[in-house]
mmCIF file of C-alpha atoms in Angstrom:
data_model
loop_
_atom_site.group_PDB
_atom_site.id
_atom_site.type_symbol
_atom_site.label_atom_id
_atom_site.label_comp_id
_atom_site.label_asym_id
_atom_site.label_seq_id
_atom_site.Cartn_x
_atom_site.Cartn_y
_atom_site.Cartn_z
ATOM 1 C CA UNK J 1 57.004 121.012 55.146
ATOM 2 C CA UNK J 2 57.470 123.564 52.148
ATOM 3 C CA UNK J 3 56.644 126.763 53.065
ATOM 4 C CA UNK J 4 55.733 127.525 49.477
ATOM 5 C CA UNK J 5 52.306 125.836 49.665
ATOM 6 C CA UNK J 6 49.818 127.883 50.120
ATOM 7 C CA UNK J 7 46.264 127.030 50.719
ATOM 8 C CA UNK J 8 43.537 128.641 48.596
ATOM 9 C CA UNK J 9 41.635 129.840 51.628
ATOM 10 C CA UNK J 10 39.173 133.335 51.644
ATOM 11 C CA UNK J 11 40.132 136.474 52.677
ATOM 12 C CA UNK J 12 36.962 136.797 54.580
ATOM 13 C CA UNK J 13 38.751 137.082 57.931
ATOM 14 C CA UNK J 14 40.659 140.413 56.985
ATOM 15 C CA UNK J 15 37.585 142.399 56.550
ATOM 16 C CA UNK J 16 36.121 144.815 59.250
ATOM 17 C CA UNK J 17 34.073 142.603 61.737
ATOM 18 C CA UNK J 18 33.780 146.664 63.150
ATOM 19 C CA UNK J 19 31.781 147.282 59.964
ATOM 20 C CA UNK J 20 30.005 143.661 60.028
ATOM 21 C CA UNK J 21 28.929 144.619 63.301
ATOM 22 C CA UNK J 22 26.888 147.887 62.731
ATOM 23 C CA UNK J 23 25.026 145.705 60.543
ATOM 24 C CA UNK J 24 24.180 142.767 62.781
ATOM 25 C CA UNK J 25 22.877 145.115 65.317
ATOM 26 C CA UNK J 26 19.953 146.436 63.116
ATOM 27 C CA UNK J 27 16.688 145.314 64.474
ATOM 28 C CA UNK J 28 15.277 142.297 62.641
ATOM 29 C CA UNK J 29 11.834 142.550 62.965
ATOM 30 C CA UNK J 30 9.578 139.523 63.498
ATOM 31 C CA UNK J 31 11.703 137.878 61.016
ATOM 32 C CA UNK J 32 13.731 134.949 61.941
ATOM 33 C CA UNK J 33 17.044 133.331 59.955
ATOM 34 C CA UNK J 34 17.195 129.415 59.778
ATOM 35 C CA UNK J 35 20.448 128.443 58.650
ATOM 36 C CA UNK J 36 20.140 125.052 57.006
ATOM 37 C CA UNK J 37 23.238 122.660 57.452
ATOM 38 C CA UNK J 38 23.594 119.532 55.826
ATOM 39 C CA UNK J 39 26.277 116.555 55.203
ATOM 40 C CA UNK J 40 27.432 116.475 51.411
ATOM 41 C CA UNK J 41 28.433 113.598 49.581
ATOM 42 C CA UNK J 42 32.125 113.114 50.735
ATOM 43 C CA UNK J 43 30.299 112.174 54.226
ATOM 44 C CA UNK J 44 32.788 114.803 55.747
ATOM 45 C CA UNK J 45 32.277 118.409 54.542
ATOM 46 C CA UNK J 46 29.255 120.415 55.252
ATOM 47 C CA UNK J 47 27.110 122.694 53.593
ATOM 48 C CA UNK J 48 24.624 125.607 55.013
ATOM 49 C CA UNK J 49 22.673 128.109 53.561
ATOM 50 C CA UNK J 50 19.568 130.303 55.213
ATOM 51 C CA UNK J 51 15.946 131.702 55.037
ATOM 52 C CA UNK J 52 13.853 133.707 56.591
ATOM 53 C CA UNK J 53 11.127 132.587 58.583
ATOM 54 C CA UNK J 54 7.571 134.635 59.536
ATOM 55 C CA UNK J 55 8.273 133.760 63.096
ATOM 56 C CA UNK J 56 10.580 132.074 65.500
ATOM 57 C CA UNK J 57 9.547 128.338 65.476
ATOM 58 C CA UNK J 58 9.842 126.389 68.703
ATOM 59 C CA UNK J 59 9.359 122.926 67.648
ATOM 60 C CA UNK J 60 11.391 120.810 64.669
ATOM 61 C CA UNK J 61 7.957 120.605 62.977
ATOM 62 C CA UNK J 62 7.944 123.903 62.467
ATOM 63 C CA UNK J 63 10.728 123.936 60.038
ATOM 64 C CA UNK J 64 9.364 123.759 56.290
ATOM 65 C CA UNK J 65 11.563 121.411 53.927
ATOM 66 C CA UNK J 66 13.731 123.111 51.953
ATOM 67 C CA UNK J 67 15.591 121.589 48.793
ATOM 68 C CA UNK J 68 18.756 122.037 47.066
ATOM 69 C CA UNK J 69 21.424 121.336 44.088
ATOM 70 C CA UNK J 70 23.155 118.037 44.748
ATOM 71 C CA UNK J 71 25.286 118.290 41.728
ATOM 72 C CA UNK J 72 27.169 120.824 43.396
ATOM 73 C CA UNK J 73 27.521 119.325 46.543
ATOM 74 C CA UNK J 74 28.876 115.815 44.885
ATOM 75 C CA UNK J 75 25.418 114.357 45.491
ATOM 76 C CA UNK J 76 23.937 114.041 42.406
ATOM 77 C CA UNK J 77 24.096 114.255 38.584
ATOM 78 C CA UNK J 78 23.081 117.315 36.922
ATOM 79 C CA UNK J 79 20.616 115.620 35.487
ATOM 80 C CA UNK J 80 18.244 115.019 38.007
ATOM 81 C CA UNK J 81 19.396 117.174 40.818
ATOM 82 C CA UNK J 82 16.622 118.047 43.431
ATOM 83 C CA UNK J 83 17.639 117.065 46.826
ATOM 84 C CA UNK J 84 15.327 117.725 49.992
ATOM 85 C CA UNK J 85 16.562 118.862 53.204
ATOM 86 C CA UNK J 86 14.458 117.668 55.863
ATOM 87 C CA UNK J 87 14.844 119.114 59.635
ATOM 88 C CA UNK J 88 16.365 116.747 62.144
ATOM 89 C CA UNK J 89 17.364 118.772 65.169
ATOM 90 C CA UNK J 90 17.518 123.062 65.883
ATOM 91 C CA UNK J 91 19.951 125.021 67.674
ATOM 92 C CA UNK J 92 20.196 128.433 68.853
ATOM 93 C CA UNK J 93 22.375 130.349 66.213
ATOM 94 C CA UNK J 94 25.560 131.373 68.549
ATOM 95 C CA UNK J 95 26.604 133.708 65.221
ATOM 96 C CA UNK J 96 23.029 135.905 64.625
ATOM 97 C CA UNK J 97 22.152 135.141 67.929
ATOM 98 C CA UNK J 98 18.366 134.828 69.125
ATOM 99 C CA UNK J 99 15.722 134.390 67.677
ATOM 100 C CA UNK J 100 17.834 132.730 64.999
ATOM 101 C CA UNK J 101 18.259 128.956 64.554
ATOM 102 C CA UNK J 102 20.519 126.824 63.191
ATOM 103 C CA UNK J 103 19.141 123.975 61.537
ATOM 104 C CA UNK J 104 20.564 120.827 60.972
ATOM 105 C CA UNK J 105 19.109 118.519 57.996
ATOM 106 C CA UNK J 106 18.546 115.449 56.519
ATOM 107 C CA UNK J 107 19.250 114.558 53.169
ATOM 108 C CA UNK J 108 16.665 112.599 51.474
ATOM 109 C CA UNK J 109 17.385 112.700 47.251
ATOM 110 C CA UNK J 110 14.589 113.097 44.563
ATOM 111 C CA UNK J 111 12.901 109.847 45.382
ATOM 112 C CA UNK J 112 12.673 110.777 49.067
ATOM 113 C CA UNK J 113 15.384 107.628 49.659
ATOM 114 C CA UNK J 114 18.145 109.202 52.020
ATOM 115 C CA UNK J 115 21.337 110.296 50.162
ATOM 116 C CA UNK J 116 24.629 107.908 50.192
ATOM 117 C CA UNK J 117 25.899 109.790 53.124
ATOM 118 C CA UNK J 118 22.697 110.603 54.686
ATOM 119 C CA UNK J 119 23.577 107.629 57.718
ATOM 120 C CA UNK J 120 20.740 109.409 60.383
ATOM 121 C CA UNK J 121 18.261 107.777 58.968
ATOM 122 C CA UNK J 122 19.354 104.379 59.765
ATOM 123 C CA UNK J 123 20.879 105.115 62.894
ATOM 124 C CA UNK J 124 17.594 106.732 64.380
ATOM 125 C CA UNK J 125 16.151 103.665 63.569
ATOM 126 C CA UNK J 126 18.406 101.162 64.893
ATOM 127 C CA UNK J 127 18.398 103.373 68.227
ATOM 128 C CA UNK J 128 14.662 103.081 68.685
ATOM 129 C CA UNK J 129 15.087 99.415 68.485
ATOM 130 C CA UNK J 130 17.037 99.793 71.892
ATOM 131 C CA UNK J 131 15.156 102.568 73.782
ATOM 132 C CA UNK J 132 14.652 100.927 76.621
ATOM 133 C CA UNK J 133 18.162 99.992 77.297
ATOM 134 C CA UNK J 134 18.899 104.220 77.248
ATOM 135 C CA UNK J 135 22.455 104.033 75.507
ATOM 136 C CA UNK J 136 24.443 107.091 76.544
ATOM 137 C CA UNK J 137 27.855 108.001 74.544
ATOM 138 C CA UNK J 138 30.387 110.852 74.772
ATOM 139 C CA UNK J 139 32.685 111.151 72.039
ATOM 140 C CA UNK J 140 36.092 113.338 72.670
ATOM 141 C CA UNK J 141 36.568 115.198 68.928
ATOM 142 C CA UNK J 142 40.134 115.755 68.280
ATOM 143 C CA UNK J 143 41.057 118.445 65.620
ATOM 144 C CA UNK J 144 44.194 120.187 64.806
ATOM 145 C CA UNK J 145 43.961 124.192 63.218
ATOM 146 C CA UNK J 146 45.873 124.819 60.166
ATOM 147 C CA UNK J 147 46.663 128.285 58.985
ATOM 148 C CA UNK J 148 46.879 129.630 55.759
ATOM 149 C CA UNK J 149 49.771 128.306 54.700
ATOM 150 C CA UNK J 150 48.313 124.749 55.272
ATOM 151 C CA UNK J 151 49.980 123.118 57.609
ATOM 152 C CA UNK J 152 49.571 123.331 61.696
ATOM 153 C CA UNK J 153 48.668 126.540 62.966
ATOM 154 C CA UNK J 154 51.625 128.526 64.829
ATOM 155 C CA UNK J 155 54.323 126.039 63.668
ATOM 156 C CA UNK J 156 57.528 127.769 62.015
ATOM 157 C CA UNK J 157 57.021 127.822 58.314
ATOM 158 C CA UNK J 158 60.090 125.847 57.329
ATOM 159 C CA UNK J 159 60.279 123.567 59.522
ATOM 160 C CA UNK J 160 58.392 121.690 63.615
ATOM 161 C CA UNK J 161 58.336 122.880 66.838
ATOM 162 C CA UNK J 162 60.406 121.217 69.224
ATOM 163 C CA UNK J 163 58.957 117.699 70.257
ATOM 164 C CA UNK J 164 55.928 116.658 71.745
ATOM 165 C CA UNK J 165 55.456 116.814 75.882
ATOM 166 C CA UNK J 166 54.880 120.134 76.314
ATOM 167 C CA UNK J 167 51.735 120.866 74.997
ATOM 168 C CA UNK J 168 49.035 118.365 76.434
ATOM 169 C CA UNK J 169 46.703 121.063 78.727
ATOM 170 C CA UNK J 170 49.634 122.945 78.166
ATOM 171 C CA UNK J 171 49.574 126.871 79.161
ATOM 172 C CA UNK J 172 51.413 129.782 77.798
ATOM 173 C CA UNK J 173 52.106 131.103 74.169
ATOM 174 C CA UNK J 174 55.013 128.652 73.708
ATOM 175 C CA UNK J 175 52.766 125.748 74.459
ATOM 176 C CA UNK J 176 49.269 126.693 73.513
ATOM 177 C CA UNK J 177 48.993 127.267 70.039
ATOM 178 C CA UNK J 178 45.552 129.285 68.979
ATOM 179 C CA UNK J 179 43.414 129.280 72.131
ATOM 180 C CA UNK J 180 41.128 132.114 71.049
ATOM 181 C CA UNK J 181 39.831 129.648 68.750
ATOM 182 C CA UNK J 182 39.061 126.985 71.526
ATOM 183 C CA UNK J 183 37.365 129.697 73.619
ATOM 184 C CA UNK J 184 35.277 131.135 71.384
ATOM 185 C CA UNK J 185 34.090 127.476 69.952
ATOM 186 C CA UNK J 186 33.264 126.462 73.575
ATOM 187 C CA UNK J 187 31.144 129.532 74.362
ATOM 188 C CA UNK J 188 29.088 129.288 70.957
ATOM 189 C CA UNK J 189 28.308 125.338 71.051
ATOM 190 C CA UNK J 190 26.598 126.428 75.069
ATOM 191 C CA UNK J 191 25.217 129.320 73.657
ATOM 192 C CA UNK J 192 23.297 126.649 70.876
ATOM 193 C CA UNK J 193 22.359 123.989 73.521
ATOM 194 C CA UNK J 194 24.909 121.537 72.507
ATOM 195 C CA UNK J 195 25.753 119.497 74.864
ATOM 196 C CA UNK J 196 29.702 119.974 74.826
ATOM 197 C CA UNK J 197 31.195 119.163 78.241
ATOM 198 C CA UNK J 198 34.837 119.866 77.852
ATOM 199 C CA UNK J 199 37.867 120.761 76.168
ATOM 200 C CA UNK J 200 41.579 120.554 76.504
ATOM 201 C CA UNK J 201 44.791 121.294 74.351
ATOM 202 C CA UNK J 202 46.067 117.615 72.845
ATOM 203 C CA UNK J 203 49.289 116.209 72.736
ATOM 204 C CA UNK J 204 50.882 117.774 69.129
ATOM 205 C CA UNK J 205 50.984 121.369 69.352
ATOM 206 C CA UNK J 206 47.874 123.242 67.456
ATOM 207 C CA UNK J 207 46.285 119.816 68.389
ATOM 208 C CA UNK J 208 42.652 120.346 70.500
ATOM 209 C CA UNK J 209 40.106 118.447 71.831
ATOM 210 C CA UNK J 210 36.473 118.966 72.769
ATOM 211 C CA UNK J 211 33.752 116.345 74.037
ATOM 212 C CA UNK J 212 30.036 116.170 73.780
ATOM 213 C CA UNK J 213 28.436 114.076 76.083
ATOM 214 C CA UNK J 214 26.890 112.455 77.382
ATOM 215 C CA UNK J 215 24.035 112.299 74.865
ATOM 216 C CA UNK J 216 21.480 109.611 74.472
ATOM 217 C CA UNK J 217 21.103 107.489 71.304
ATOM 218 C CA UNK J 218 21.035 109.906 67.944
ATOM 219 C CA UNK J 219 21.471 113.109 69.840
ATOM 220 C CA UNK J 220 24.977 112.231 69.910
ATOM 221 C CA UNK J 221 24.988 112.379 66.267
ATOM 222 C CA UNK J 222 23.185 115.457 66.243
ATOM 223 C CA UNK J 223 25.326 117.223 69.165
ATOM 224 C CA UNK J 224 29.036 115.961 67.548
ATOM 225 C CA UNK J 225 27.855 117.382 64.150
ATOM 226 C CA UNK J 226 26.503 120.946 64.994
ATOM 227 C CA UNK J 227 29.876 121.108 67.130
ATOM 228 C CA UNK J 228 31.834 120.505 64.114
ATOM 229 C CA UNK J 229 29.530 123.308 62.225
ATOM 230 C CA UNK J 230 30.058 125.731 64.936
ATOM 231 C CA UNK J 231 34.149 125.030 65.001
ATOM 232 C CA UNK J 232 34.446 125.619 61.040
ATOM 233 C CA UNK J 233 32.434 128.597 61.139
ATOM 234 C CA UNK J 234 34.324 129.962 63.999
ATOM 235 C CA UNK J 235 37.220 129.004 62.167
ATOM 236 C CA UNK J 236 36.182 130.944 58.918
ATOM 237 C CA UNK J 237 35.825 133.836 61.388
ATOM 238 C CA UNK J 238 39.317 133.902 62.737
ATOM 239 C CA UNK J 239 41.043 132.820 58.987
ATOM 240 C CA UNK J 240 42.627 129.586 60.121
ATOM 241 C CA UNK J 241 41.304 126.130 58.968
ATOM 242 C CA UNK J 242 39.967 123.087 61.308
ATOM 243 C CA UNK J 243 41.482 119.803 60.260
ATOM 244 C CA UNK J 244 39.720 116.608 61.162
ATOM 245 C CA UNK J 245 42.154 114.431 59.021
ATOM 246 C CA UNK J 246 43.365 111.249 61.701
ATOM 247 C CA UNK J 247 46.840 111.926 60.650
ATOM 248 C CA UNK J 248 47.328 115.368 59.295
ATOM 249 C CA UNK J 249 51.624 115.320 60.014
ATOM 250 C CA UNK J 250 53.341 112.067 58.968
ATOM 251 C CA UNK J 251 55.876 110.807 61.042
ATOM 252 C CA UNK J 252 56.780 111.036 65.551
ATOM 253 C CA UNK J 253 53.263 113.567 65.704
ATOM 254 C CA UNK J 254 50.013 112.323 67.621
ATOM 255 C CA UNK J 255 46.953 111.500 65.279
ATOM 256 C CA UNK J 256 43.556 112.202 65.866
ATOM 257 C CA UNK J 257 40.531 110.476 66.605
ATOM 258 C CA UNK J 258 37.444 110.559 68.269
ATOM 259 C CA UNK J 259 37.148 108.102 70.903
ATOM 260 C CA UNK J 260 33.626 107.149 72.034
ATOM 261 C CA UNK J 261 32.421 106.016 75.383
ATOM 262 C CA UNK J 262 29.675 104.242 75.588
ATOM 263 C CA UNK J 263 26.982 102.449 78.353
ATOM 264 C CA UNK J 264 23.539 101.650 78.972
ATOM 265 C CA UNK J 265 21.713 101.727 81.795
ATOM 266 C CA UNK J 266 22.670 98.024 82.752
ATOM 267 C CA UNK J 267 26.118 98.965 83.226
ATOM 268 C CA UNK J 268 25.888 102.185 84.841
ATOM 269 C CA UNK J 269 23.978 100.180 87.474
ATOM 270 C CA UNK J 270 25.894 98.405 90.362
ATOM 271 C CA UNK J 271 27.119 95.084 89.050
ATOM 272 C CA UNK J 272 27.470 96.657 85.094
ATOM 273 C CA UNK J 273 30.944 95.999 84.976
ATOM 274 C CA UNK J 274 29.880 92.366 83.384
ATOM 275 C CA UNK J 275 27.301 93.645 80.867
ATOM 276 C CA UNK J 276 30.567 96.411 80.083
ATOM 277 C CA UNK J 277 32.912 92.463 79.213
ATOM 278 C CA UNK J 278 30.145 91.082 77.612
ATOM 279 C CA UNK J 279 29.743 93.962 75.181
ATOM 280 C CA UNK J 280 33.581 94.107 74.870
ATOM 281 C CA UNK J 281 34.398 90.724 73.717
ATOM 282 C CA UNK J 282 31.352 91.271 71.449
ATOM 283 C CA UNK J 283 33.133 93.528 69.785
ATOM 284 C CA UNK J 284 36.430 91.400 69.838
ATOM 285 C CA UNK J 285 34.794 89.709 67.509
ATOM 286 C CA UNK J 286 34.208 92.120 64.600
ATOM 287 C CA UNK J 287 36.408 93.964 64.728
ATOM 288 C CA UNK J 288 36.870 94.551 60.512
ATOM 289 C CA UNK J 289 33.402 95.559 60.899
ATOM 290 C CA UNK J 290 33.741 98.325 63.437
ATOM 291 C CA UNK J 291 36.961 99.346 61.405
ATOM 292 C CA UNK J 292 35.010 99.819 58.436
ATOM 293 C CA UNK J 293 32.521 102.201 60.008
ATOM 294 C CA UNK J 294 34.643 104.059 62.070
ATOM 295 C CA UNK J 295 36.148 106.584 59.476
ATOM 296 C CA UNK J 296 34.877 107.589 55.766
ATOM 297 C CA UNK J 297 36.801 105.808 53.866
ATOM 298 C CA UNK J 298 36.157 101.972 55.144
ATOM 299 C CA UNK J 299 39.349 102.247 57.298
ATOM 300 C CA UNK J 300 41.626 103.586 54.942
ATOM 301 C CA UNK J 301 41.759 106.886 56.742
ATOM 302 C CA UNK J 302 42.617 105.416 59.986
ATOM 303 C CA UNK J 303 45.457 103.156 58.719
ATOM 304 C CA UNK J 304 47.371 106.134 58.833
ATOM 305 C CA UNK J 305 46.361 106.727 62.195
ATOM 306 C CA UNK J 306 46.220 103.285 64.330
ATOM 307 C CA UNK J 307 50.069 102.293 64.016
ATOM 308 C CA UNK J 308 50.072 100.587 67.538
ATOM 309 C CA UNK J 309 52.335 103.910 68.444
ATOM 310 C CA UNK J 310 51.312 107.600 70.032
ATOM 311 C CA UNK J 311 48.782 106.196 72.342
ATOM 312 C CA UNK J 312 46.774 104.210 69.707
ATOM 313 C CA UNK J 313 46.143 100.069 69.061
ATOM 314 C CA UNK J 314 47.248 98.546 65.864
ATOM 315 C CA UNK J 315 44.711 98.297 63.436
ATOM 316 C CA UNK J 316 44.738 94.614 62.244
ATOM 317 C CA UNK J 317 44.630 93.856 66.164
ATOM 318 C CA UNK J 318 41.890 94.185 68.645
ATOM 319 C CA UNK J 319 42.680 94.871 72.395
ATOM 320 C CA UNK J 320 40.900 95.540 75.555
ATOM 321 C CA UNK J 321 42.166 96.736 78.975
ATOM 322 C CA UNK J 322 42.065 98.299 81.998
ATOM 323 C CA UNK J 323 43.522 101.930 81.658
ATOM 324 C CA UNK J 324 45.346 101.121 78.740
ATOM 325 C CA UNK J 325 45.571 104.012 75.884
ATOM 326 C CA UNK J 326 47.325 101.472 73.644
ATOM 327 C CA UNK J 327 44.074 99.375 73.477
ATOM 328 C CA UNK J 328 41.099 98.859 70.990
ATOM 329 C CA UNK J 329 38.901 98.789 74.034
ATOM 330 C CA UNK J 330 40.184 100.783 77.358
ATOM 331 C CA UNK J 331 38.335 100.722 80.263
ATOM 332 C CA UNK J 332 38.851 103.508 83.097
ATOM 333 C CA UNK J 333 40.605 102.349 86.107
ATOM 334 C CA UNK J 334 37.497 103.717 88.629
ATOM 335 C CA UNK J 335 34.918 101.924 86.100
ATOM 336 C CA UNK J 336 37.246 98.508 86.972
ATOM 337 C CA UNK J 337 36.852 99.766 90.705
ATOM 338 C CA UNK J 338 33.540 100.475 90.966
ATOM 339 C CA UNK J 339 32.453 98.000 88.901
ATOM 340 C CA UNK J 340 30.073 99.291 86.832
ATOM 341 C CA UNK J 341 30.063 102.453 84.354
ATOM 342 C CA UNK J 342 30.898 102.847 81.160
ATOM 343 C CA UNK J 343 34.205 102.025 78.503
ATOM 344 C CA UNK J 344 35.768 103.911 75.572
ATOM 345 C CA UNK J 345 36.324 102.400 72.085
ATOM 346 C CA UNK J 346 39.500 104.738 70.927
ATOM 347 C CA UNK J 347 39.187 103.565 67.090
ATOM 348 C CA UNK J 348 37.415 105.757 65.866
ATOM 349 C CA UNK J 349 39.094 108.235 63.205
ATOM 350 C CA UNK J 350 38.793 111.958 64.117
ATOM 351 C CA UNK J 351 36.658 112.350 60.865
ATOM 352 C CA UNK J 352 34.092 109.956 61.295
ATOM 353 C CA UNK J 353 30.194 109.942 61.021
ATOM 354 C CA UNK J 354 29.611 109.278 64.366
ATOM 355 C CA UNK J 355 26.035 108.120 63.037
ATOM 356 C CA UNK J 356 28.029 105.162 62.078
ATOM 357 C CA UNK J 357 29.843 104.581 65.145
ATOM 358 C CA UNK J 358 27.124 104.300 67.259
ATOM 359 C CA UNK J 359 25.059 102.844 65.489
ATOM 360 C CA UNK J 360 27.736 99.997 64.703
ATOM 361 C CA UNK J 361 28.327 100.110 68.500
ATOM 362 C CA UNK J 362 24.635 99.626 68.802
ATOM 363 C CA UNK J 363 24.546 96.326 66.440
ATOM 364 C CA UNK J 364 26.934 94.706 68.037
ATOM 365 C CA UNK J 365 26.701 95.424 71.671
ATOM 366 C CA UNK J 366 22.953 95.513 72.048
ATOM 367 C CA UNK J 367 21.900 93.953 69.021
ATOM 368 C CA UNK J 368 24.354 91.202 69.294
ATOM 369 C CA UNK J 369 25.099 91.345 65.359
ATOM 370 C CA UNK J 370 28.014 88.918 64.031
ATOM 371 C CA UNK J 371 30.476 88.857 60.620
ATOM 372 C CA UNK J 372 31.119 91.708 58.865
ATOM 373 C CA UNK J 373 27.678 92.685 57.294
ATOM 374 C CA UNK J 374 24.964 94.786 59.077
ATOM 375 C CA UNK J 375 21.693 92.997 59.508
ATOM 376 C CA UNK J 376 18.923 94.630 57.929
ATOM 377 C CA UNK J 377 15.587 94.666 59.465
ATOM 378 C CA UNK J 378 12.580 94.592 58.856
ATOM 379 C CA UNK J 379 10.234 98.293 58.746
#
């Protein structure tokens, strides 16, 4: 780790939030601010802007389509640039406060067809196909805070803390590095009505954790990416980065993911426990599928990440077992008890869509999809 790399990062965080704040406490009016948030085309950053509504809407069809330049956003060509945002879900905005929304969006580009990395579309779809079943997932997002100078967040400039073992729900300024962060993140996403239901301090030190869950169908979607929103801007706020990257430190340092749990009614209900194996050796058998959608880069991300070492499976290999954190596939000891519940899939990368994780949950579990192509179906 060189300490001479410095990040190009703003210098936002230095100025008065003192002075910001005599500002933000002038009355508004009737006026309301929408900020707009959408995915861009790496299918991992995202972008926001805002305008002012005539009145506080209460309903997602009370959102006007907006539009924006896709060339900028590595979205479009020049060219031809008009892309449309289109509403999807609204949140309380934890940052103005009420009656202020934030608002995230679809992308749909200038022939109304969703953009590359617009995957909500689809995913909405495939989870009306299974309604009735009520899916229900809960995805634990791993992240790790970088500061300034680009690497972890509290670590010694020129070189690591001491080793990992410590810092797992660890307490105490020698174990908990940047808490205020965690804290703050937590209180905003309840402010907005997501539905995050936990957090803890992970395994490498500046390493956290929250989950959101459990949410039905594309509300988990929804919920996972307004939490990431939130975290950034929060972030931004403080002057430290959040890192979703599955490996951000090479070497004996804990990756991250974001492992999902997953059930339907069926096996929440007594007896589930078999629909939970049936599912399971489903996915046994596509597993290059599943690996493909479960980071951005068609598994290339998580290579670096499932080594078959700090608590993760190997990724050429798919596993399933009872309590076991080096599986594809674990399922909790009081699920194998009670015999019904729900199981985690701990593959995928902290930076994925998790559109496309449950919807290729979805495919194969529900679906009963095979090989390594979705099925496409008919509108």
């Amino acid at each position: 780790l060189s300490s001479s790399v410095k990040m190009a990062t703003s210098e936002s965080a230095s100025l008065s939030k003192a002075v910001k704040q005599q500002y933000m406490d002038l009355p508004q009016g009737d006026k309301v601010q929408a900020m707009y948030i959408w995915i861009d085309g790496t299918g991992e950053g995202l972008r926001c802007k805002t305008r002012t509504l005539d009145s506080e809407p209460k309903a997602i069809d009370d959102l006007p389509e907006w539009n924006f330049d896709g060339s900028s956003t590595y979205q479009s060509e020049g060219s031809n640039s008009d892309m449309y945002l289109i509403p999807a879900a609204m949140f309380r905005d934890p940052f103005r406060k009420d009656p202020n929304k934030l608002v995230l969006c679809q992308v749909l580009k200038y022939n109304r067809k969703p953009a590359e990395t617009n995957l909500r579309r689809m995913c909405k779809k495939i989870m009306e196909m299974v309604e009735n079943q009520v899916p229900w997932f809960g995805m634990e997002q791993e992240y790790t805070i970088l500061g300034t100078d680009g690497h972890p967040f509290g670590w010694p400039s020129n070189g690591f803390p001491g080793p990992q073992g410590p810092y797992y729900c660890g307490v105490g300024a020698d174990k908990a590095y940047g808490r205020d962060i965690v804290e703050a993140h937590y209180r905003a996403c309840l402010y907005a009505g997501v539905q995050i239901c936990g957090t803890n301090a992970e395994v490498m030190p500046a390493q956290w954790e929250f989950q959101v869950g459990p949410c039905e169908g594309i509300n988990m979607g929804d919920h996972l990416w307004a939490a990431r929103f939130i975290l950034h801007r929060v972030c931004e706020d403080f002057g430290v980065v959040a890192s979703f990257d599955p490996k951000p430190i090479p070497g004996n340092w804990n990756g991250a993911g974001c492992h999902t749990n997953f059930s339907t009614k069926e096996m929440r209900e007594d007896g589930g426990l078999r629909a939970i194996e049936e599912s399971i050796e489903k996915l046994g058998k596509r597993h290059r599928y599943h690996i493909c959608a479960y980071d951005p880069k068609g598994g290339l991300d998580n290579a670096r990440r499932l080594t078959g070492h700090h608590e993760t499976s190997n990724i050429h290999e798919f596993s399933a077992g009872v309590a076991n954190r080096g599986a594809s596939i674990r399922i909790p000891r009081s699920v194998g008890q009670d015999k019904k519940g729900y199981f985690e899939d701990r593959r995928p990368s902290a930076n994925c869509d998790p559109y496309a994780v449950t919807e290729a949950m979805i495919r194969t579990c529900l679906l009963s999809e095979v090989g390594e192509e979705p099925t496409e179906y008919s509108k």
